[in-house]
mmCIF file of C-alpha atoms in Angstrom:
data_model
loop_
_atom_site.group_PDB
_atom_site.id
_atom_site.type_symbol
_atom_site.label_atom_id
_atom_site.label_comp_id
_atom_site.label_asym_id
_atom_site.label_seq_id
_atom_site.Cartn_x
_atom_site.Cartn_y
_atom_site.Cartn_z
ATOM 1 C CA ASP A 199 49.906 -35.897 -26.497
ATOM 2 C CA ALA A 200 53.444 -34.570 -26.362
ATOM 3 C CA GLY A 201 54.367 -33.047 -23.033
ATOM 4 C CA VAL A 202 56.732 -30.200 -22.332
ATOM 5 C CA ILE A 203 59.984 -30.924 -24.114
ATOM 6 C CA GLN A 204 63.291 -29.691 -22.753
ATOM 7 C CA SER A 205 66.739 -30.004 -24.210
ATOM 8 C CA PRO A 206 69.395 -30.923 -23.491
ATOM 9 C CA ARG A 207 68.682 -33.396 -20.705
ATOM 10 C CA HIS A 208 72.181 -33.019 -19.347
ATOM 11 C CA GLU A 209 74.740 -30.291 -19.905
ATOM 12 C CA VAL A 210 78.270 -30.202 -18.596
ATOM 13 C CA THR A 211 80.401 -27.209 -19.421
ATOM 14 C CA GLU A 212 83.248 -25.169 -18.089
ATOM 15 C CA MET A 213 82.933 -21.992 -16.118
ATOM 16 C CA GLY A 214 82.685 -18.926 -18.307
ATOM 17 C CA GLN A 215 80.962 -20.659 -21.195
ATOM 18 C CA GLU A 216 77.570 -19.677 -22.501
ATOM 19 C CA VAL A 217 74.775 -22.132 -21.776
ATOM 20 C CA THR A 218 71.434 -22.243 -23.583
ATOM 21 C CA LEU A 219 68.541 -24.323 -22.334
ATOM 22 C CA ARG A 220 65.542 -24.914 -24.576
ATOM 23 C CA CYS A 221 61.885 -25.573 -23.984
ATOM 24 C CA LYS A 222 58.901 -26.428 -26.135
ATOM 25 C CA PRO A 223 55.634 -26.004 -24.215
ATOM 26 C CA ILE A 224 52.521 -28.045 -24.751
ATOM 27 C CA SER A 225 50.655 -26.826 -27.807
ATOM 28 C CA GLY A 226 47.893 -24.409 -26.861
ATOM 29 C CA HIS A 227 49.369 -23.512 -23.487
ATOM 30 C CA ASP A 228 49.870 -19.787 -23.085
ATOM 31 C CA TYR A 229 51.819 -19.718 -19.826
ATOM 32 C CA LEU A 230 55.433 -20.818 -19.669
ATOM 33 C CA PHE A 231 57.574 -21.017 -16.538
ATOM 34 C CA TRP A 232 61.261 -21.536 -15.888
ATOM 35 C CA TYR A 233 62.303 -23.010 -12.511
ATOM 36 C CA ARG A 234 65.614 -23.865 -10.927
ATOM 37 C CA GLN A 235 65.940 -26.677 -8.399
ATOM 38 C CA THR A 236 68.836 -27.075 -5.968
ATOM 39 C CA MET A 237 69.219 -28.971 -2.721
ATOM 40 C CA MET A 238 69.786 -25.776 -0.783
ATOM 41 C CA ARG A 239 66.979 -23.609 -2.170
ATOM 42 C CA GLY A 240 64.468 -26.116 -3.479
ATOM 43 C CA LEU A 241 62.319 -25.093 -6.451
ATOM 44 C CA GLU A 242 62.605 -21.456 -7.389
ATOM 45 C CA LEU A 243 60.676 -19.649 -10.078
ATOM 46 C CA LEU A 244 63.037 -17.737 -12.327
ATOM 47 C CA ILE A 245 60.652 -16.172 -14.830
ATOM 48 C CA TYR A 246 57.315 -16.758 -16.474
ATOM 49 C CA PHE A 247 55.671 -15.702 -19.705
ATOM 50 C CA ASN A 248 52.086 -15.219 -20.742
ATOM 51 C CA ASN A 249 51.383 -15.148 -24.467
ATOM 52 C CA ASN A 250 55.128 -14.900 -25.092
ATOM 53 C CA VAL A 251 55.469 -11.786 -22.924
ATOM 54 C CA PRO A 252 57.594 -11.906 -19.757
ATOM 55 C CA ILE A 253 55.332 -11.212 -16.791
ATOM 56 C CA ASP A 254 57.554 -11.689 -13.782
ATOM 57 C CA ASP A 255 61.323 -12.018 -13.943
ATOM 58 C CA SER A 256 62.001 -11.121 -10.328
ATOM 59 C CA GLY A 257 63.431 -14.581 -9.717
ATOM 60 C CA MET A 258 66.171 -14.246 -12.286
ATOM 61 C CA PRO A 259 69.289 -14.241 -10.131
ATOM 62 C CA GLU A 260 71.364 -11.688 -12.009
ATOM 63 C CA ASP A 261 72.140 -10.188 -15.359
ATOM 64 C CA ARG A 262 73.989 -13.275 -16.460
ATOM 65 C CA PHE A 263 70.591 -14.950 -16.851
ATOM 66 C CA SER A 264 68.246 -14.105 -19.692
ATOM 67 C CA ALA A 265 65.133 -15.751 -21.102
ATOM 68 C CA LYS A 266 63.248 -15.294 -24.327
ATOM 69 C CA MET A 267 60.098 -16.600 -25.874
ATOM 70 C CA PRO A 268 60.136 -15.643 -29.554
ATOM 71 C CA ASN A 269 56.962 -17.587 -30.313
ATOM 72 C CA ALA A 270 54.313 -19.717 -28.644
ATOM 73 C CA SER A 271 56.205 -22.947 -29.178
ATOM 74 C CA PHE A 272 59.722 -22.134 -28.054
ATOM 75 C CA SER A 273 61.603 -20.561 -25.172
ATOM 76 C CA THR A 274 65.236 -20.335 -24.166
ATOM 77 C CA LEU A 275 67.032 -19.688 -20.920
ATOM 78 C CA LYS A 276 70.553 -18.451 -21.373
ATOM 79 C CA ILE A 277 73.380 -18.107 -18.872
ATOM 80 C CA GLN A 278 76.391 -16.062 -19.938
ATOM 81 C CA PRO A 279 78.949 -16.370 -18.472
ATOM 82 C CA SER A 280 78.195 -19.509 -16.497
ATOM 83 C CA GLU A 281 79.529 -20.080 -12.974
ATOM 84 C CA PRO A 282 79.789 -23.238 -10.821
ATOM 85 C CA ARG A 283 77.003 -21.957 -8.541
ATOM 86 C CA ASP A 284 74.622 -22.134 -11.501
ATOM 87 C CA SER A 285 74.790 -25.920 -11.335
ATOM 88 C CA ALA A 286 71.233 -27.131 -10.789
ATOM 89 C CA VAL A 287 68.298 -28.803 -12.481
ATOM 90 C CA TYR A 288 66.333 -26.358 -14.609
ATOM 91 C CA PHE A 289 62.694 -27.087 -15.302
ATOM 92 C CA CYS A 290 60.364 -25.627 -17.834
ATOM 93 C CA ALA A 291 56.611 -25.876 -17.275
ATOM 94 C CA SER A 292 53.537 -24.729 -19.158
ATOM 95 C CA ARG A 293 49.841 -24.453 -18.536
ATOM 96 C CA GLY A 294 46.682 -23.364 -20.260
ATOM 97 C CA THR A 295 44.466 -20.458 -19.344
ATOM 98 C CA GLY A 296 40.874 -20.335 -18.265
ATOM 99 C CA SER A 297 40.146 -21.785 -14.871
ATOM 100 C CA GLY A 298 43.003 -21.006 -12.535
ATOM 101 C CA ASN A 299 43.428 -24.546 -11.459
ATOM 102 C CA GLN A 300 44.918 -25.614 -14.727
ATOM 103 C CA PRO A 301 47.910 -27.527 -13.456
ATOM 104 C CA GLN A 302 51.401 -26.773 -14.605
ATOM 105 C CA HIS A 303 52.913 -29.529 -16.715
ATOM 106 C CA PHE A 304 56.631 -29.911 -16.278
ATOM 107 C CA GLY A 305 59.321 -31.028 -18.654
ATOM 108 C CA ASP A 306 61.900 -33.600 -17.597
ATOM 109 C CA GLY A 307 64.394 -30.891 -16.677
ATOM 110 C CA THR A 308 67.953 -30.127 -17.705
ATOM 111 C CA ARG A 309 70.669 -31.094 -15.272
ATOM 112 C CA LEU A 310 73.342 -28.421 -15.627
ATOM 113 C CA SER A 311 76.832 -28.899 -14.262
ATOM 114 C CA ILE A 312 79.319 -26.052 -14.458
ATOM 115 C CA LEU A 313 82.890 -27.138 -13.770
ATOM 116 C CA ALA B 897 53.426 -12.951 0.405
ATOM 117 C CA GLN B 898 52.276 -16.532 0.320
ATOM 118 C CA THR B 899 54.418 -19.239 1.889
ATOM 119 C CA VAL B 900 54.158 -23.014 1.918
ATOM 120 C CA THR B 901 55.665 -25.101 4.710
ATOM 121 C CA GLN B 902 56.312 -28.812 4.710
ATOM 122 C CA SER B 903 57.547 -29.670 8.170
ATOM 123 C CA GLN B 904 58.635 -33.247 7.466
ATOM 124 C CA PRO B 905 61.868 -33.374 5.450
ATOM 125 C CA GLU B 906 61.804 -37.182 5.336
ATOM 126 C CA MET B 907 59.337 -39.940 6.043
ATOM 127 C CA SER B 908 59.203 -43.675 5.577
ATOM 128 C CA VAL B 909 56.363 -46.169 5.432
ATOM 129 C CA GLN B 910 56.017 -49.890 4.991
ATOM 130 C CA GLU B 911 54.547 -51.160 1.774
ATOM 131 C CA ALA B 912 50.725 -51.458 1.918
ATOM 132 C CA GLU B 913 50.438 -49.096 4.879
ATOM 133 C CA THR B 914 49.043 -45.563 4.986
ATOM 134 C CA VAL B 915 51.093 -42.403 5.339
ATOM 135 C CA THR B 916 50.149 -38.734 5.695
ATOM 136 C CA LEU B 917 52.330 -35.866 4.528
ATOM 137 C CA SER B 918 51.774 -32.450 6.083
ATOM 138 C CA CYS B 919 51.558 -29.068 4.425
ATOM 139 C CA THR B 920 50.582 -25.683 5.801
ATOM 140 C CA TYR B 921 50.416 -22.410 3.957
ATOM 141 C CA ASP B 922 50.004 -18.767 4.718
ATOM 142 C CA THR B 923 47.883 -16.432 2.656
ATOM 143 C CA SER B 924 45.431 -13.609 3.008
ATOM 144 C CA GLU B 925 43.685 -14.586 -0.204
ATOM 145 C CA ASN B 926 40.330 -16.339 -0.294
ATOM 146 C CA ASN B 927 40.449 -17.842 -3.774
ATOM 147 C CA TYR B 928 43.327 -20.142 -4.466
ATOM 148 C CA TYR B 929 44.317 -23.650 -5.465
ATOM 149 C CA LEU B 930 46.508 -26.233 -3.810
ATOM 150 C CA PHE B 931 48.434 -29.050 -5.424
ATOM 151 C CA TRP B 932 50.598 -31.995 -4.541
ATOM 152 C CA TYR B 933 53.359 -32.892 -6.979
ATOM 153 C CA LYS B 934 55.482 -36.029 -6.900
ATOM 154 C CA GLN B 935 59.110 -36.112 -8.035
ATOM 155 C CA PRO B 936 60.496 -39.654 -8.314
ATOM 156 C CA PRO B 937 64.230 -40.334 -8.751
ATOM 157 C CA SER B 938 63.740 -39.883 -12.487
ATOM 158 C CA ARG B 939 63.195 -36.178 -11.502
ATOM 159 C CA GLN B 940 59.947 -35.729 -13.433
ATOM 160 C CA MET B 941 57.432 -33.466 -11.689
ATOM 161 C CA ILE B 942 54.109 -35.271 -11.717
ATOM 162 C CA LEU B 943 50.819 -33.791 -10.562
ATOM 163 C CA VAL B 944 49.253 -36.044 -7.938
ATOM 164 C CA ILE B 945 46.157 -34.166 -6.822
ATOM 165 C CA ARG B 946 44.621 -30.687 -6.765
ATOM 166 C CA GLN B 947 42.132 -28.864 -4.544
ATOM 167 C CA GLU B 948 40.134 -25.713 -5.137
ATOM 168 C CA ALA B 949 39.865 -23.605 -1.994
ATOM 169 C CA TYR B 950 36.187 -22.860 -2.581
ATOM 170 C CA LYS B 951 35.318 -26.557 -2.482
ATOM 171 C CA GLN B 952 34.661 -28.043 0.932
ATOM 172 C CA GLN B 953 34.867 -31.613 -0.302
ATOM 173 C CA ASN B 954 38.321 -33.122 -0.076
ATOM 174 C CA ALA B 955 39.837 -34.207 -3.376
ATOM 175 C CA THR B 956 40.643 -37.872 -3.991
ATOM 176 C CA GLU B 957 42.540 -39.622 -6.772
ATOM 177 C CA ASN B 958 42.588 -43.397 -6.338
ATOM 178 C CA ARG B 959 44.930 -44.105 -3.402
ATOM 179 C CA PHE B 960 45.663 -40.405 -2.863
ATOM 180 C CA SER B 961 43.430 -38.098 -0.871
ATOM 181 C CA VAL B 962 43.784 -34.789 0.874
ATOM 182 C CA ASN B 963 42.580 -33.353 4.149
ATOM 183 C CA PHE B 964 41.940 -29.698 3.382
ATOM 184 C CA GLN B 965 41.327 -27.509 6.417
ATOM 185 C CA LYS B 966 40.859 -23.995 5.087
ATOM 186 C CA ALA B 967 40.556 -22.250 8.434
ATOM 187 C CA ALA B 968 43.703 -23.913 9.678
ATOM 188 C CA LYS B 969 45.430 -23.393 6.310
ATOM 189 C CA SER B 970 46.378 -27.018 6.214
ATOM 190 C CA PHE B 971 46.531 -29.336 3.204
ATOM 191 C CA SER B 972 47.806 -32.822 4.040
ATOM 192 C CA LEU B 973 48.202 -35.697 1.595
ATOM 193 C CA LYS B 974 47.216 -39.231 2.545
ATOM 194 C CA ILE B 975 48.589 -42.162 0.584
ATOM 195 C CA SER B 976 46.760 -45.414 1.203
ATOM 196 C CA ASP B 977 48.102 -48.877 0.422
ATOM 197 C CA SER B 978 51.578 -47.472 -0.191
ATOM 198 C CA GLN B 979 53.500 -48.971 -3.080
ATOM 199 C CA LEU B 980 57.219 -49.079 -3.805
ATOM 200 C CA GLY B 981 56.603 -46.796 -6.770
ATOM 201 C CA ASP B 982 55.372 -44.095 -4.407
ATOM 202 C CA THR B 983 58.958 -43.526 -3.267
ATOM 203 C CA ALA B 984 59.649 -39.922 -4.269
ATOM 204 C CA MET B 985 59.898 -36.318 -3.158
ATOM 205 C CA TYR B 986 56.477 -34.797 -2.612
ATOM 206 C CA PHE B 987 55.923 -31.079 -3.016
ATOM 207 C CA CYS B 988 52.962 -29.104 -1.823
ATOM 208 C CA ALA B 989 52.199 -26.041 -3.957
ATOM 209 C CA PHE B 990 49.932 -22.993 -3.776
ATOM 210 C CA LEU B 991 48.468 -20.975 -6.624
ATOM 211 C CA ASN B 992 46.700 -17.696 -6.059
ATOM 212 C CA TYR B 993 43.737 -17.482 -8.387
ATOM 213 C CA GLY B 994 43.234 -13.920 -9.414
ATOM 214 C CA GLY B 995 45.641 -11.151 -10.074
ATOM 215 C CA SER B 996 48.327 -12.407 -12.373
ATOM 216 C CA GLN B 997 47.248 -16.071 -12.107
ATOM 217 C CA GLY B 998 50.890 -16.676 -12.123
ATOM 218 C CA ASN B 999 53.277 -18.976 -10.498
ATOM 219 C CA LEU B 1000 53.084 -21.832 -8.074
ATOM 220 C CA ILE B 1001 54.632 -21.370 -4.646
ATOM 221 C CA PHE B 1002 56.293 -24.624 -3.618
ATOM 222 C CA GLY B 1003 57.180 -26.055 -0.229
ATOM 223 C CA LYS B 1004 60.648 -27.512 0.353
ATOM 224 C CA GLY B 1005 59.375 -31.045 -0.136
ATOM 225 C CA THR B 1006 59.106 -34.283 1.845
ATOM 226 C CA LYS B 1007 61.197 -37.266 0.851
ATOM 227 C CA LEU B 1008 59.061 -40.382 1.160
ATOM 228 C CA SER B 1009 60.586 -43.846 1.199
ATOM 229 C CA VAL B 1010 58.335 -46.878 0.880
ATOM 230 C CA LYS B 1011 60.004 -49.962 2.331
ATOM 231 C CA PRO B 1012 59.226 -53.542 1.267
#
């Protein structure tokens, strides 16, 4: 079975540029999560969706960050304009519904470097 | 708000020996789930083991087992017969079952090094 697919795996861009990270969840999963991982702050939840609807975006750092889920098989996280402090690994994860112990399955992450 | 604390930033163990990673959490909820995730240098996040709070029996998965103490809000991970491939960051995570059934709350992680 295909897991959560993220692209790109690495992104290096200059400050001020727009960055778009992409995620394809596991088919049939109706929860999708975006996380950011840094050495200083560890793993932080940015936003999550249920059935394509944003449920909690309180972790989104500021207006420069936006996330969309136009359909059940695709989500994007966009940063515009990007800043060096946005450099981090960004993970997408998905899980199914039903019993609450359905584990979250993570993608391989996107390592983002803003110069 | 729930919090998860991993008090050991780094640990090391000799190959074939046993190591225990600590995790404590704080919650007022009664129904919840606990997880251990492993993140090797390849940076994948891999589920190691899960525990339902309503189950008294400790979960086991091959060489991995947990010691779940609900009253003490403690959830430690024991790795037996450590292997070089166990070298990784280990994250303890909490999920509140009920309400929004939403996100995992992660600890800061423990970096485990298995030495030959």
